[in-house]
XYZ file of C-alpha atoms in Angstrom:
187
model
C -0.247 -0.045 0.151
C 2.425 2.484 1.087
C 4.711 2.717 -2.527
C 2.190 0.667 -4.820
C -0.907 2.962 -4.272
C 0.761 6.645 -5.248
C 1.583 4.971 -8.499
C -1.719 3.288 -9.458
C -3.878 6.189 -8.295
C -1.861 8.361 -10.233
C -4.369 9.676 -13.197
C -7.307 8.394 -11.714
C -8.459 10.289 -9.231
C -8.268 14.290 -8.627
C -5.607 16.337 -7.515
C -6.751 17.040 -4.168
C -8.246 13.229 -2.937
C -4.741 11.887 -4.795
C -2.301 14.233 -2.874
C -4.168 13.422 0.289
C -3.810 9.774 -0.543
C -0.080 9.521 -0.865
C -0.038 11.590 2.310
C -2.018 8.613 4.066
C 0.568 6.285 2.072
C 3.700 8.825 3.549
C 2.529 7.970 6.998
C 2.296 4.582 6.696
C 5.741 4.341 5.409
C 6.971 6.752 8.216
C 5.475 4.771 10.976
C 6.441 1.247 9.916
C 10.135 2.422 9.012
C 12.973 0.764 11.310
C 14.354 3.642 12.625
C 12.221 6.471 13.463
C 12.822 10.117 15.229
C 10.906 10.643 18.215
C 11.082 14.177 17.797
C 8.947 13.871 14.747
C 5.981 11.357 16.322
C 3.770 14.740 17.443
C 4.426 15.908 13.908
C 3.243 12.730 12.468
C 0.421 12.650 14.871
C -1.291 16.298 13.728
C -0.376 15.178 10.251
C -2.520 12.256 10.764
C -5.149 14.152 12.412
C -5.029 16.393 9.276
C -5.321 13.283 6.740
C -8.328 11.844 8.289
C -10.182 15.059 7.907
C -9.656 15.718 4.385
C -10.483 11.811 3.591
C -14.024 12.549 5.495
C -14.544 15.569 3.187
C -13.483 13.116 -0.103
C -15.473 10.158 1.227
C -18.778 9.730 1.918
C -19.699 8.156 5.845
C -20.084 5.118 5.270
C -16.526 4.662 4.315
C -15.362 5.803 7.973
C -15.547 2.481 10.226
C -13.606 1.430 13.388
C -11.015 0.555 11.288
C -10.165 3.988 9.962
C -10.591 5.356 13.625
C -7.954 2.955 14.716
C -5.235 5.014 12.480
C -5.061 7.959 14.718
C -3.584 5.198 17.477
C -0.824 4.156 15.396
C 1.165 6.701 16.677
C 0.648 6.851 20.160
C 1.217 2.926 20.055
C 4.565 3.543 18.517
C 5.390 6.062 21.527
C 4.146 3.709 24.062
C 5.000 0.342 22.385
C 8.107 0.810 20.619
C 8.616 0.177 16.588
C 5.715 -1.010 14.228
C 7.703 -4.258 12.974
C 8.505 -5.175 16.069
C 4.882 -6.182 16.593
C 3.494 -7.063 13.132
C 1.637 -10.345 13.254
C 2.416 -11.080 9.627
C 5.170 -13.547 10.254
C 2.747 -15.330 13.096
C -0.195 -15.497 10.451
C 1.916 -16.648 7.688
C 3.345 -19.272 10.257
C -0.356 -20.276 11.440
C -1.502 -21.539 7.583
C 1.405 -23.468 7.338
C 0.231 -25.663 10.749
C -3.414 -25.198 9.025
C -2.223 -27.058 6.319
C -0.639 -29.845 8.433
C -4.786 -30.947 9.674
C -5.560 -34.244 7.794
C -8.199 -34.827 10.263
C -10.821 -32.200 11.102
C -12.346 -33.717 14.147
C -8.512 -33.633 15.963
C -6.976 -30.825 14.494
C -4.146 -30.673 17.158
C -3.346 -33.898 17.092
C -2.810 -33.973 13.315
C -0.801 -30.868 13.318
C 1.653 -31.919 15.973
C 1.592 -35.601 14.366
C 2.623 -33.799 11.034
C 4.694 -31.288 12.482
C 6.520 -34.078 14.553
C 7.372 -36.063 11.431
C 8.701 -32.601 9.489
C 10.601 -31.722 12.042
C 12.188 -35.730 12.357
C 12.583 -35.979 8.615
C 14.775 -32.288 8.705
C 16.892 -34.006 11.676
C 17.647 -37.109 9.528
C 18.525 -35.537 5.933
C 20.790 -32.792 8.413
C 22.460 -35.720 9.705
C 22.736 -38.059 6.529
C 24.434 -35.132 4.813
C 27.514 -35.029 7.326
C 27.374 -38.796 7.694
C 30.194 -40.511 5.723
C 28.373 -43.561 3.109
C 29.588 -47.433 3.531
C 30.406 -49.007 0.294
C 32.404 -48.383 -1.951
C 34.075 -44.400 -1.725
C 33.520 -42.080 -4.884
C 37.661 -41.963 -5.660
C 38.327 -45.719 -5.017
C 39.936 -47.840 -7.910
C 37.087 -49.393 -8.535
C 35.108 -46.485 -9.113
C 37.689 -45.388 -11.517
C 37.715 -48.746 -13.379
C 34.478 -49.161 -13.979
C 32.771 -45.370 -14.149
C 30.485 -45.925 -17.266
C 33.600 -46.724 -19.727
C 30.896 -48.280 -22.067
C 28.480 -45.278 -21.917
C 31.600 -42.915 -22.659
C 32.999 -45.161 -25.381
C 29.745 -44.994 -27.189
C 29.393 -40.808 -26.676
C 33.051 -40.951 -28.041
C 32.810 -43.036 -31.147
C 29.130 -41.113 -32.072
C 29.356 -37.275 -31.376
C 26.682 -35.930 -33.437
C 23.891 -38.640 -32.399
C 21.153 -37.458 -29.957
C 20.860 -38.694 -26.436
C 18.195 -41.150 -27.094
C 20.366 -42.951 -29.489
C 23.262 -42.865 -27.763
C 21.287 -44.449 -24.522
C 19.705 -47.081 -26.592
C 23.339 -48.285 -28.101
C 24.827 -48.227 -24.797
C 21.908 -50.438 -23.298
C 22.374 -52.815 -26.786
C 26.329 -52.580 -26.158
C 26.620 -52.641 -22.392
C 26.046 -56.833 -21.310
C 29.006 -57.742 -24.005
C 30.758 -55.026 -22.643
C 30.300 -56.094 -19.032
C 31.525 -60.015 -19.578
C 34.168 -58.664 -21.233
C 34.922 -56.997 -18.125
C 33.980 -59.137 -15.654
C 35.974 -61.832 -17.380
C 39.001 -60.043 -18.008
C 40.227 -60.445 -14.359
């Protein structure tokens, strides 16, 4: 609302209405800043009163409900409670949406949420643990890996560089078994 609304109403509304709405957007931008000068809070309080007065002139009374009136109290809340971005509920509401997505049994939503949350945490822990673990079996840089690392497929690609990938795979599938028998019986 703070950045896009002034651009959206640029050629649509009359100049005085547009100017008032742009001042309202500027007020919200200054309230939501990460750093606010305490000496400017009184100026912001006076400015929002004037902005709402001008809005009452331009818009019908049905436009003004309790939510529009609550804008007057934002500066006082900043003065008493601190910066706005530290008290935003967007993060909590976004996480509640994630938790609501975990519900599969609508008769017992809390149990369903907990069960899916624990499963997700367990999977994340296992993935993190497994990424740090050493694999069992042939190491990636062993002499076995170097010896058998798809020599047949590389030979097919090298001998036929202009062929498409599908043809190379079909040729590899056709020639792999004889190549493998030769490699095994060579030793």
